[in-house]
JSON list of C-alpha atoms in Angstrom, two decimals:
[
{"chain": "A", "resi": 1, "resn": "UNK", "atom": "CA", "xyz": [81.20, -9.94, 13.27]},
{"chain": "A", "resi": 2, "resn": "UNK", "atom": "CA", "xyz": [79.57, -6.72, 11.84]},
{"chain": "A", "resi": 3, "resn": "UNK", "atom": "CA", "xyz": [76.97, -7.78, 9.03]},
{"chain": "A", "resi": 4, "resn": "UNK", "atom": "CA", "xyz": [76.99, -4.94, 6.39]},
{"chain": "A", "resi": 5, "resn": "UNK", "atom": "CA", "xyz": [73.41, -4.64, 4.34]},
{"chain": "A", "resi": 6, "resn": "UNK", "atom": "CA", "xyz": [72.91, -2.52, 1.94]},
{"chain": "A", "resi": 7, "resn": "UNK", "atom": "CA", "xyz": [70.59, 0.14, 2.86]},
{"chain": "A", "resi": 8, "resn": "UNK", "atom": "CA", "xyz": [68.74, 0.94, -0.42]},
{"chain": "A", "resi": 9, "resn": "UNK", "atom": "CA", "xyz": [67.68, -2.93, 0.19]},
{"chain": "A", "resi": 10, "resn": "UNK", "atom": "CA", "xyz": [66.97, -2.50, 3.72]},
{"chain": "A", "resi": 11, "resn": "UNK", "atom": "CA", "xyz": [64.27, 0.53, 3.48]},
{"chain": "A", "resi": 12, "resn": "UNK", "atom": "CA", "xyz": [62.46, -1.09, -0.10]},
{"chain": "A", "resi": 13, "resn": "UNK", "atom": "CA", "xyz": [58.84, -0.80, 0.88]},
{"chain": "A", "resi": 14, "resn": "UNK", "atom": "CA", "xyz": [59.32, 1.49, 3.88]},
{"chain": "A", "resi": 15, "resn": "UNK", "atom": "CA", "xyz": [60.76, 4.62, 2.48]},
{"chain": "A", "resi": 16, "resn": "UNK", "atom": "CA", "xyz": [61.81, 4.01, -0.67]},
{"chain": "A", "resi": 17, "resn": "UNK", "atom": "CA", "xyz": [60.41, 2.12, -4.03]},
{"chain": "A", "resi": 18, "resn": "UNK", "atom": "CA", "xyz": [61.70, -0.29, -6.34]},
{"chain": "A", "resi": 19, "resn": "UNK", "atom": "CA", "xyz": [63.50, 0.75, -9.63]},
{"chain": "A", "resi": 20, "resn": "UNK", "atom": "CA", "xyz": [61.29, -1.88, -11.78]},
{"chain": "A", "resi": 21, "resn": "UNK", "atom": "CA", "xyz": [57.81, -1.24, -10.57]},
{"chain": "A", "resi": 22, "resn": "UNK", "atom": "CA", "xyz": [56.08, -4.37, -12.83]},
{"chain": "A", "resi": 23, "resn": "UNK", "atom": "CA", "xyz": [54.05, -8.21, -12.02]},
{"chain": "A", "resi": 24, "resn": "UNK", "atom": "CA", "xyz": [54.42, -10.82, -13.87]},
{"chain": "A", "resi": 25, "resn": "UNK", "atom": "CA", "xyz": [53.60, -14.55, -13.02]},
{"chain": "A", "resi": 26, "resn": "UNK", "atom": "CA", "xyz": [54.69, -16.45, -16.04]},
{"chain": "A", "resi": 27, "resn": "UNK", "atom": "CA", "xyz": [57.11, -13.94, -17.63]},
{"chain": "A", "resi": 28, "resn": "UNK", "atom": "CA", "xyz": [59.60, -12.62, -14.97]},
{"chain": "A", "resi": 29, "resn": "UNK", "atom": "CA", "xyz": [62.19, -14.50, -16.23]},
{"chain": "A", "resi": 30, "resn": "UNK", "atom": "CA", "xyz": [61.93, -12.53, -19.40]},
{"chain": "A", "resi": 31, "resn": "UNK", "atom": "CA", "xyz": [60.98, -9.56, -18.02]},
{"chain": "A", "resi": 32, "resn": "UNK", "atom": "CA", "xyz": [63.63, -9.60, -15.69]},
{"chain": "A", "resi": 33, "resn": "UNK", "atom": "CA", "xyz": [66.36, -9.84, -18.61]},
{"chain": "A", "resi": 34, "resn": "UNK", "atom": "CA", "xyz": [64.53, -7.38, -20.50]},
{"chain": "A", "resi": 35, "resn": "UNK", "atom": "CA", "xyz": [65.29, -4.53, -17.57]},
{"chain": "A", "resi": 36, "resn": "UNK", "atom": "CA", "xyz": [69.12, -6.05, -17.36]},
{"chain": "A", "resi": 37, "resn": "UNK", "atom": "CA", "xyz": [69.36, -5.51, -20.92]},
{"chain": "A", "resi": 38, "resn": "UNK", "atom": "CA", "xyz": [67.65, -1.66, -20.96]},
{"chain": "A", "resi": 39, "resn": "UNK", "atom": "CA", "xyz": [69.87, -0.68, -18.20]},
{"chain": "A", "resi": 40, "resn": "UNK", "atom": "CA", "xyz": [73.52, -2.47, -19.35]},
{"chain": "A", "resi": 41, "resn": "UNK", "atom": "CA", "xyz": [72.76, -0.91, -22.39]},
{"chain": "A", "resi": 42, "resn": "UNK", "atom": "CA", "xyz": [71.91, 2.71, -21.67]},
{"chain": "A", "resi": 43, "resn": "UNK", "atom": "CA", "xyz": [74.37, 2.63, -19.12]},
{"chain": "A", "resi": 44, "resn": "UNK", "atom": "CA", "xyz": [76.86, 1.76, -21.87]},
{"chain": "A", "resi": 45, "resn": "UNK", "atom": "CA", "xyz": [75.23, 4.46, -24.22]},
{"chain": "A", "resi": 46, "resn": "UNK", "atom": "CA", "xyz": [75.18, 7.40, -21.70]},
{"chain": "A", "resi": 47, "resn": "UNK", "atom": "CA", "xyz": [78.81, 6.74, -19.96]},
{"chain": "A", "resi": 48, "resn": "UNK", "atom": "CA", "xyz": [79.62, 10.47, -19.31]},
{"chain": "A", "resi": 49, "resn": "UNK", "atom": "CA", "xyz": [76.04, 11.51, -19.19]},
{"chain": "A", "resi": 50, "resn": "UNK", "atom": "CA", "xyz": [75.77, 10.73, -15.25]},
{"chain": "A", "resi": 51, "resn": "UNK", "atom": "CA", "xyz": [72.81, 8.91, -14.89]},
{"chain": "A", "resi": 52, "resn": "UNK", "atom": "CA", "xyz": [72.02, 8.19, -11.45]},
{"chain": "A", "resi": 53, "resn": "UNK", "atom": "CA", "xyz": [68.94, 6.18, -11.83]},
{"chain": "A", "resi": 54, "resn": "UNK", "atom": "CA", "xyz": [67.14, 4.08, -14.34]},
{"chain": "A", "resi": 55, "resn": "UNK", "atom": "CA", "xyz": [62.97, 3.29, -13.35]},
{"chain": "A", "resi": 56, "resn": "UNK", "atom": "CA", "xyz": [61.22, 0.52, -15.44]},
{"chain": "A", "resi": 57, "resn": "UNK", "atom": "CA", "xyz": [57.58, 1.06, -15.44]},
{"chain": "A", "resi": 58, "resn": "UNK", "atom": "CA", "xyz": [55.72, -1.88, -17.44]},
{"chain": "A", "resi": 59, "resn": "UNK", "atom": "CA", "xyz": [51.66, -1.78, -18.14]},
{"chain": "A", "resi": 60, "resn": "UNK", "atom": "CA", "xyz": [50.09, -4.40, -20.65]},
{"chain": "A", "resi": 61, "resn": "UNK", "atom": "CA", "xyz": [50.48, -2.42, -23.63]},
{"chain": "A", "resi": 62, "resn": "UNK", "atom": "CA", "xyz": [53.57, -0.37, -23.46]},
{"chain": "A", "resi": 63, "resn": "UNK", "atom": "CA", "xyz": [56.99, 0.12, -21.00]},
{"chain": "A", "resi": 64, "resn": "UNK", "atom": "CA", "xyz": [58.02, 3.43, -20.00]},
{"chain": "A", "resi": 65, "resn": "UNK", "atom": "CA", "xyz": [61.46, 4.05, -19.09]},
{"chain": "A", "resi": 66, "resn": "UNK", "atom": "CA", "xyz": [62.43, 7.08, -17.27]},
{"chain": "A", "resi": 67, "resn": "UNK", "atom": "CA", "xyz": [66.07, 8.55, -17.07]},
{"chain": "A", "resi": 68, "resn": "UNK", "atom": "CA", "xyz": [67.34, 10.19, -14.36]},
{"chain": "A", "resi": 69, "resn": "UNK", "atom": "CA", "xyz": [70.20, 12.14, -15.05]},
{"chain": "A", "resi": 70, "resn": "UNK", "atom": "CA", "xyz": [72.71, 15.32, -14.41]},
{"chain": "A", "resi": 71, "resn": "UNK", "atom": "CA", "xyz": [73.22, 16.24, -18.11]},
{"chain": "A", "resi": 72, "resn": "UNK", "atom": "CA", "xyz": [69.84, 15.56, -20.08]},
{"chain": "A", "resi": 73, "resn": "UNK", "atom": "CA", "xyz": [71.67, 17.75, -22.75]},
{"chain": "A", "resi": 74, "resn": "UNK", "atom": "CA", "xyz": [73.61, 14.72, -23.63]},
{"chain": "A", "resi": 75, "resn": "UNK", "atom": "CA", "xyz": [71.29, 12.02, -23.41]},
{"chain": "A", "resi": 76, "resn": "UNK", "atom": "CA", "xyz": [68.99, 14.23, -25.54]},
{"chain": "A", "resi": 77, "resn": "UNK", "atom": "CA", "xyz": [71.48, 15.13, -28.26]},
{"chain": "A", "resi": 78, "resn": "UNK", "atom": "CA", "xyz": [71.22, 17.39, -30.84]},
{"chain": "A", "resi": 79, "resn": "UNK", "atom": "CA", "xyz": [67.29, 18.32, -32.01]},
{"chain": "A", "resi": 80, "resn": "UNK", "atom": "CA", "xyz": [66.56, 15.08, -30.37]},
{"chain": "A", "resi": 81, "resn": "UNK", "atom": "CA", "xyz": [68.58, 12.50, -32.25]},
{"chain": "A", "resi": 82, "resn": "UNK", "atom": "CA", "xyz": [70.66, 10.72, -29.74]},
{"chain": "A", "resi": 83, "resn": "UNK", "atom": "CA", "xyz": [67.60, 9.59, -28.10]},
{"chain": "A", "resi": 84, "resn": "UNK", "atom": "CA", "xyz": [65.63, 8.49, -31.03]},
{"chain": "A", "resi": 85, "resn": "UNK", "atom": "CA", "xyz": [68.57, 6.47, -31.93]},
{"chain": "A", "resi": 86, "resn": "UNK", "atom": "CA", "xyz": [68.20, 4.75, -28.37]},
{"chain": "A", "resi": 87, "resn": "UNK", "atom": "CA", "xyz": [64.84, 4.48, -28.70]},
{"chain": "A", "resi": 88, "resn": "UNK", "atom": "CA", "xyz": [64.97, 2.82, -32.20]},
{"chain": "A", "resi": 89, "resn": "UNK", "atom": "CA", "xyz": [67.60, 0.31, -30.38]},
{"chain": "A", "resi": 90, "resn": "UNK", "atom": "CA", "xyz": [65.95, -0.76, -27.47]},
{"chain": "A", "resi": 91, "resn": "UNK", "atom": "CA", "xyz": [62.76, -1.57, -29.74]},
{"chain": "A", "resi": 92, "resn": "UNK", "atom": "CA", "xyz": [64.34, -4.68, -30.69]},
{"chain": "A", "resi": 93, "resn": "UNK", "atom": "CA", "xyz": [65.42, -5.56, -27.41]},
{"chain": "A", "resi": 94, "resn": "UNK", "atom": "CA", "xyz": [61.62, -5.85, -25.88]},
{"chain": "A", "resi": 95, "resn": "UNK", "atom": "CA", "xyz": [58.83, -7.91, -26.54]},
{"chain": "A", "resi": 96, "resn": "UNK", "atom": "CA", "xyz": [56.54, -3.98, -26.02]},
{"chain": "A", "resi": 97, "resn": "UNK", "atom": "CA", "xyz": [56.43, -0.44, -27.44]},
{"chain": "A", "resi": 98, "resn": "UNK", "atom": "CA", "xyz": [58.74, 1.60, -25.28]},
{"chain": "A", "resi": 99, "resn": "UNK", "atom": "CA", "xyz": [58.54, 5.63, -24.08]},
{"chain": "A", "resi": 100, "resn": "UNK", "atom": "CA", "xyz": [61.63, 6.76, -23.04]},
{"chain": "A", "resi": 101, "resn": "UNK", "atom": "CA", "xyz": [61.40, 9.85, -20.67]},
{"chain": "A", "resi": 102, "resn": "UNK", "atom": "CA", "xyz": [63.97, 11.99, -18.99]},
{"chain": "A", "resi": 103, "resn": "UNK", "atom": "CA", "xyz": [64.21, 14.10, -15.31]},
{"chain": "A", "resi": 104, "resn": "UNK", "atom": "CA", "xyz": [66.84, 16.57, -14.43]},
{"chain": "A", "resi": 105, "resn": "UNK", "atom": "CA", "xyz": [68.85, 16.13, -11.20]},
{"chain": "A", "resi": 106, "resn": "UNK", "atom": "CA", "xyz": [68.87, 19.43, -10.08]},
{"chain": "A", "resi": 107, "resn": "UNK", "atom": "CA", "xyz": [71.41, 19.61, -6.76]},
{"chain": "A", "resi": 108, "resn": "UNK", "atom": "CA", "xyz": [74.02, 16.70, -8.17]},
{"chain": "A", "resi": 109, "resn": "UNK", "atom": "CA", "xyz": [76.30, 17.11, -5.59]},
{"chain": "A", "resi": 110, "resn": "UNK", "atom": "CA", "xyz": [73.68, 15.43, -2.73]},
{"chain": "A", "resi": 111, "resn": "UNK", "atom": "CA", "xyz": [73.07, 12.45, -4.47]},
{"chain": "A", "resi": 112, "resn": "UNK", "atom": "CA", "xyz": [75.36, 9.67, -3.48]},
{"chain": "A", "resi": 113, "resn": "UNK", "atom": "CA", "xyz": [75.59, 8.12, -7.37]},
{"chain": "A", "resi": 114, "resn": "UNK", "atom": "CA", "xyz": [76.66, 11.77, -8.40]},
{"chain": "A", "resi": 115, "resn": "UNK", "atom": "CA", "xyz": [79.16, 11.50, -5.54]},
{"chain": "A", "resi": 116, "resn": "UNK", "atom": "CA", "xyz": [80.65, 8.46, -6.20]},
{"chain": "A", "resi": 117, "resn": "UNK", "atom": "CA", "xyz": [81.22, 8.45, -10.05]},
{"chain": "A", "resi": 118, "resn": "UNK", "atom": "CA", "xyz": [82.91, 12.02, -9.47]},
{"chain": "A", "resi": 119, "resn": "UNK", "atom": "CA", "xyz": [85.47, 10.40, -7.04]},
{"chain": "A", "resi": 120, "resn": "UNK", "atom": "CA", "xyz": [86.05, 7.74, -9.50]},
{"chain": "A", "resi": 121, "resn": "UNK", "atom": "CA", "xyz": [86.58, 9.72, -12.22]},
{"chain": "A", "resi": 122, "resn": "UNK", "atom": "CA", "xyz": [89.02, 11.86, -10.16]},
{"chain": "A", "resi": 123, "resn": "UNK", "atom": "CA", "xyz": [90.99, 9.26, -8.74]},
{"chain": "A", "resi": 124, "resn": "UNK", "atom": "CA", "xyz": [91.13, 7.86, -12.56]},
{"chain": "A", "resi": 125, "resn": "UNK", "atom": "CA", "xyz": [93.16, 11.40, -13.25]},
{"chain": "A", "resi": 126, "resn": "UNK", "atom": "CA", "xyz": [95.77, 10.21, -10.33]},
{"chain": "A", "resi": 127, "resn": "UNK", "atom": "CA", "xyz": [94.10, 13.41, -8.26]},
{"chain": "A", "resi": 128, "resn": "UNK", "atom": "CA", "xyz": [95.08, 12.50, -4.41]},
{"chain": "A", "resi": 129, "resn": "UNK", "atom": "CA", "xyz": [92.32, 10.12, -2.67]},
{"chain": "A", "resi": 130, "resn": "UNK", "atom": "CA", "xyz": [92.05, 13.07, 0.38]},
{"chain": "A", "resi": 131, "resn": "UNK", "atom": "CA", "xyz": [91.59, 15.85, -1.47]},
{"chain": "A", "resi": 132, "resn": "UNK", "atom": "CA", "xyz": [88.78, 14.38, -3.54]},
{"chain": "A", "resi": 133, "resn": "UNK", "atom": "CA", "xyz": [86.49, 12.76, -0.61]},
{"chain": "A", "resi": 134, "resn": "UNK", "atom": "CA", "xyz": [86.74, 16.43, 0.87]},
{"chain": "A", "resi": 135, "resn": "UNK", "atom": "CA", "xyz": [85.67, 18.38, -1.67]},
{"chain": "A", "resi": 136, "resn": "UNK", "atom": "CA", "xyz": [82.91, 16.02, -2.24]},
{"chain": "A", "resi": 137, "resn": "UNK", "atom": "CA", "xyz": [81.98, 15.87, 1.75]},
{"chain": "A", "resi": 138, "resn": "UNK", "atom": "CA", "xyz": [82.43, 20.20, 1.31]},
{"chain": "A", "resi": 139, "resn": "UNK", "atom": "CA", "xyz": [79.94, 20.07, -1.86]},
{"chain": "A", "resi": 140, "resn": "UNK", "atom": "CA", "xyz": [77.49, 17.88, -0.45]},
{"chain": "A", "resi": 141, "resn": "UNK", "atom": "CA", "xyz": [76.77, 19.62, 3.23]},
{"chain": "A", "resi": 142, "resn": "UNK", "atom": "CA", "xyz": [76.96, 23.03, 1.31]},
{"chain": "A", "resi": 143, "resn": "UNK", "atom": "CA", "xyz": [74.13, 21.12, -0.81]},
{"chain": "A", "resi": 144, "resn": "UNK", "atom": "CA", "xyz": [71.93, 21.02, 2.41]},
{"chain": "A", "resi": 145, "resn": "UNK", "atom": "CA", "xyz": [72.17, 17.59, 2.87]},
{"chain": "A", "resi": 146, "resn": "UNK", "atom": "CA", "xyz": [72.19, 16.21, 6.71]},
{"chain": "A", "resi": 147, "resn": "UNK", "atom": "CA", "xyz": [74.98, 13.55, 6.96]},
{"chain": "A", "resi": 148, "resn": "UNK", "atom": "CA", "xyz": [77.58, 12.31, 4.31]},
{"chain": "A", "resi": 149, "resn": "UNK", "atom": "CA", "xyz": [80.39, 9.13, 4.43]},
{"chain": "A", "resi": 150, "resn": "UNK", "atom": "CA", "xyz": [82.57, 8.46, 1.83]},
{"chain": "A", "resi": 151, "resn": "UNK", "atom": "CA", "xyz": [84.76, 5.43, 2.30]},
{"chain": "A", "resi": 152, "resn": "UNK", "atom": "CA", "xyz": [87.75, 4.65, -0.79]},
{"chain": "A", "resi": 153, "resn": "UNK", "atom": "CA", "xyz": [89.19, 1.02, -0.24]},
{"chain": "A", "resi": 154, "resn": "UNK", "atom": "CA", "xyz": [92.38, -0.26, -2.58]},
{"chain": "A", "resi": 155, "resn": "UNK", "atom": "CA", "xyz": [95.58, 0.87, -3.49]},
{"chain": "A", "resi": 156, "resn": "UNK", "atom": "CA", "xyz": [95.17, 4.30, -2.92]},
{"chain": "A", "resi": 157, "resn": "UNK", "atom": "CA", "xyz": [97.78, 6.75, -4.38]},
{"chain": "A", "resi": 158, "resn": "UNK", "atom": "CA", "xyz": [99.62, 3.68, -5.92]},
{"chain": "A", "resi": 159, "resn": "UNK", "atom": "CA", "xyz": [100.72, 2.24, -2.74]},
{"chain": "A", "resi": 160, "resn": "UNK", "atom": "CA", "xyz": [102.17, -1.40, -2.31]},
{"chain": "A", "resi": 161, "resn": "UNK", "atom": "CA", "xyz": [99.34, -2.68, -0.16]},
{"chain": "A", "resi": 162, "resn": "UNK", "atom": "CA", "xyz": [95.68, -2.13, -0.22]},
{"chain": "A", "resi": 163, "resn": "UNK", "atom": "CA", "xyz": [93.78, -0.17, 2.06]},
{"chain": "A", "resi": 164, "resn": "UNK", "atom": "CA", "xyz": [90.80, 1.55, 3.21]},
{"chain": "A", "resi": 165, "resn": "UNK", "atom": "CA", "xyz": [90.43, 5.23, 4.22]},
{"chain": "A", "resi": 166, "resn": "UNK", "atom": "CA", "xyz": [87.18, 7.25, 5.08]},
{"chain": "A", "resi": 167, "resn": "UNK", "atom": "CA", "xyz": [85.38, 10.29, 6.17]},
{"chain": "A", "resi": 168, "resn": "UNK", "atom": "CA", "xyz": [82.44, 11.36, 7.59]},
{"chain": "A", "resi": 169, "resn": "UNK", "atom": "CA", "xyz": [81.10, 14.39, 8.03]},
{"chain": "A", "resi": 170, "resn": "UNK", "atom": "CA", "xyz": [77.13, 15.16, 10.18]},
{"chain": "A", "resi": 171, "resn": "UNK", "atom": "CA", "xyz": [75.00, 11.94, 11.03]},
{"chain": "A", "resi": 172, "resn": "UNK", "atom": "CA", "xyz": [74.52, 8.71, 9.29]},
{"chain": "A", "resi": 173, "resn": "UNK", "atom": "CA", "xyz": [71.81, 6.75, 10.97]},
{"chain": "A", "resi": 174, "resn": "UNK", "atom": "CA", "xyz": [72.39, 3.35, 9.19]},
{"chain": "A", "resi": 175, "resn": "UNK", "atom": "CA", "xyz": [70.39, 1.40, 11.62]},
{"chain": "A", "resi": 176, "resn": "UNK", "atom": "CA", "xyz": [67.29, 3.97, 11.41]},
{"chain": "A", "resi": 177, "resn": "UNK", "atom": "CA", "xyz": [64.68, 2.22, 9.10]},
{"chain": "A", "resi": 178, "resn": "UNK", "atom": "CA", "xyz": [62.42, 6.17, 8.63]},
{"chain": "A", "resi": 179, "resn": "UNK", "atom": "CA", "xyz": [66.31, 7.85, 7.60]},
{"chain": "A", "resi": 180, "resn": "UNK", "atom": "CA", "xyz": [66.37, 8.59, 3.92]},
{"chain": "A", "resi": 181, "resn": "UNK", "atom": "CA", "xyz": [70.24, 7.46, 3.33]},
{"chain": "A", "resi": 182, "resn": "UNK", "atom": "CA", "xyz": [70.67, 7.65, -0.53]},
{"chain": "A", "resi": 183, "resn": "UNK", "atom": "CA", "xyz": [73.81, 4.93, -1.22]},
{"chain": "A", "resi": 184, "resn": "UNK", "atom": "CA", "xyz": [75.92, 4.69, -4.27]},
{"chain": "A", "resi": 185, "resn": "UNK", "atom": "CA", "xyz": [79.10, 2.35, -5.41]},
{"chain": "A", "resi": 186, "resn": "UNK", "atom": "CA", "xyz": [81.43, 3.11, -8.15]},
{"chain": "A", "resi": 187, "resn": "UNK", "atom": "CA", "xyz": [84.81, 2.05, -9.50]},
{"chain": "A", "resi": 188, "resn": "UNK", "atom": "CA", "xyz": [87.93, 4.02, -9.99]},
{"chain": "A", "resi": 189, "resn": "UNK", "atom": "CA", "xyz": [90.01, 1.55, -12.90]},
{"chain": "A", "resi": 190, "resn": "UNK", "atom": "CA", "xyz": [93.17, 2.87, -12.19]},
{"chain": "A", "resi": 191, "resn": "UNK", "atom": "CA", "xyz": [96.90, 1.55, -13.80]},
{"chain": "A", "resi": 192, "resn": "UNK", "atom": "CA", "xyz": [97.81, -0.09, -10.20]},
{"chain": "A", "resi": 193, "resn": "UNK", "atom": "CA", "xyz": [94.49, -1.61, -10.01]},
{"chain": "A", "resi": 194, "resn": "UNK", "atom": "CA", "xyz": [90.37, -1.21, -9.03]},
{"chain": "A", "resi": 195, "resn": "UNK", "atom": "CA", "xyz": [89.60, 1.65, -6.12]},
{"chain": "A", "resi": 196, "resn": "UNK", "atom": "CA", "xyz": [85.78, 1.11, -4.80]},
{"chain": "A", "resi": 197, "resn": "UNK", "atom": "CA", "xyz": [84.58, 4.14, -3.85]},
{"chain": "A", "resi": 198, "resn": "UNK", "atom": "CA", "xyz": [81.23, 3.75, -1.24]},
{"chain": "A", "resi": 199, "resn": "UNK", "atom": "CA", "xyz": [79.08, 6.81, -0.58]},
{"chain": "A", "resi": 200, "resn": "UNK", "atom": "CA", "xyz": [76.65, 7.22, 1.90]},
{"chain": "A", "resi": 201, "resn": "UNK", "atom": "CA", "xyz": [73.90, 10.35, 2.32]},
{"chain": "A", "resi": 202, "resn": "UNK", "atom": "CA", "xyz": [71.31, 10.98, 4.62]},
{"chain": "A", "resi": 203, "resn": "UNK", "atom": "CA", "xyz": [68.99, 13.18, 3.98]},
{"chain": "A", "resi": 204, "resn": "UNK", "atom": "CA", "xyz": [66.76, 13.34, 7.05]},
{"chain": "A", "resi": 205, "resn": "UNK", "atom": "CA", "xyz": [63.86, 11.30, 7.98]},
{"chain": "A", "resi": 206, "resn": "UNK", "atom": "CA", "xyz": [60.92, 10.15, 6.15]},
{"chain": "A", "resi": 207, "resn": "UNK", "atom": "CA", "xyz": [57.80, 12.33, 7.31]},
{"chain": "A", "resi": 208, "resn": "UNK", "atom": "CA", "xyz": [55.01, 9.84, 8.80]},
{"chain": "A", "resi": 209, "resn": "UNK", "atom": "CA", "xyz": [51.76, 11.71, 8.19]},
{"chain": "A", "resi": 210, "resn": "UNK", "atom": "CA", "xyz": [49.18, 11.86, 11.24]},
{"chain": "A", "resi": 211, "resn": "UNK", "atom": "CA", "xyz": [46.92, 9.69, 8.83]},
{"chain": "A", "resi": 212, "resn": "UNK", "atom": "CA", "xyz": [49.72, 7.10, 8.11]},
{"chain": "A", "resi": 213, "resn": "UNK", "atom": "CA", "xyz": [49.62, 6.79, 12.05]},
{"chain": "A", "resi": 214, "resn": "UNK", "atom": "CA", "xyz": [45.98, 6.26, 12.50]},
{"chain": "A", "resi": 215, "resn": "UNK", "atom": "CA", "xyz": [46.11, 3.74, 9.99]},
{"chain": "A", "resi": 216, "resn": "UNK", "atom": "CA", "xyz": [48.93, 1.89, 11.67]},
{"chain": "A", "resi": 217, "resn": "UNK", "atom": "CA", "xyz": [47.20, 1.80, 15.22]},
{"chain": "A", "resi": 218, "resn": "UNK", "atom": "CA", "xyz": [44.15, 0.46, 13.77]},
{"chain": "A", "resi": 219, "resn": "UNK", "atom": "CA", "xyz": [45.91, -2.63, 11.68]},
{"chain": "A", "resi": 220, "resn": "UNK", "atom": "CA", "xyz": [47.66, -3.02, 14.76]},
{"chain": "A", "resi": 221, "resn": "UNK", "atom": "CA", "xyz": [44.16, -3.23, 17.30]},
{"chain": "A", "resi": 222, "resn": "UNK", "atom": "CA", "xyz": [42.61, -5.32, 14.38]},
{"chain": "A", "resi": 223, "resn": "UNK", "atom": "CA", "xyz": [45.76, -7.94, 14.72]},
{"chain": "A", "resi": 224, "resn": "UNK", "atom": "CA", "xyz": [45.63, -8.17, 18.00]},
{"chain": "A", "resi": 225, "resn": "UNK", "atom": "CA", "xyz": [42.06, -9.11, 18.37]}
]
């Protein structure tokens, strides 16, 4: 049998970071419900806003929470309200003083979160589950992305049984540790029940610097001695 892993989980430390970049030795419980609660909550705030990515950034004296998003309009607001509001909330949710800051997605249609949530929302508005995934895989490799797969599983167009359906469209290197593959779920609540809607994105590989090398040959003589 195939074993599926995620790949955001499989390239942590290699290519790609964590979203909560924090230590803690007696507090991680706390500090781990802290970042549940920041994200549920903005999540819940900014439904429509499309945030792709929340980062947690905790230092002794303060948090900083930065919001990556397609619309900072609307997570903004008005002359800033909207997110002083959210910043006045999520003070009495944390034990710290909290910064909230915000970053622009600027080519949505190549990130797989972007993707994902647009299918979802699509196949919410009974649009057919084919013509969706390929205007998403169009979008995407006009974005200048590499590879893209999109894969809908459920009862797609309302049928009796459940099933899954994908496309693919250039390379997806899952099994390539250096690939950059950008991977997003979402969930299309429709009346005949949930649609999962996978997206996978590569966007080529992760550049090792001559330096990086040179480093790497020398742990490596150092170990073997």
């Amino acid at each position: 049998m195939g074993q599926k892993v995620n790949p955001i989980g499989l390239r942590l430390g290699i290519n790609r970071t964590w979203d909560s970049i924090w230590f803690a030795s007696e507090k991680y419980r706390a500090f781990l419900h802290e970042d549940i609660k920041i994200k549920e909550m903005l999540k819940k705030r900014y439904k429509k806003a499309g945030i792709v990515r929340i980062n947690v950034h905790r230092y002794p004296e303060k948090i900083n929470v930065v919001i990556e998003t397609v619309r900072p309009g609307m997570v903004i607001g008005p002359k800033g309200a909207t997110i002083e509001e959210v910043k006045a909330q999520l003070k009495g949710m944390v034990s710290a003083p909290i910064n909230l800051s915000i970053v622009e997605i600027k080519k949505p249609e190549t990130v797989a979160k972007t993707i994902a949530d647009s299918i979802a929302q699509q196949l919410e508005q009974r649009m057919p589950f084919r013509r969706a995934m390929k205007q998403a895989l169009r979008g995407a490799m006009r974005g200048g992305v590499e590879g893209v797969k999109i894969a809908v599983s459920g009862r797609l167009n309302g049928a009796d049984m459940s099933r899954r359906e994908q496309y693919k469209e250039g390379r997806i290197p899952l099994h390539t540790l250096r690939g950059r593959i950008d991977f997003a779920l979402s969930e299309a609540k429709t009346t005949y029940g949930i649609i999962g809607v996978k997206v996978w994105v590569y966007n080529g590989d992760a550049i090792v610097t001559e330096e990086e090398t040179q480093q790497g040959q020398r742990d490596n003589r150092r170990k073997s001695r």
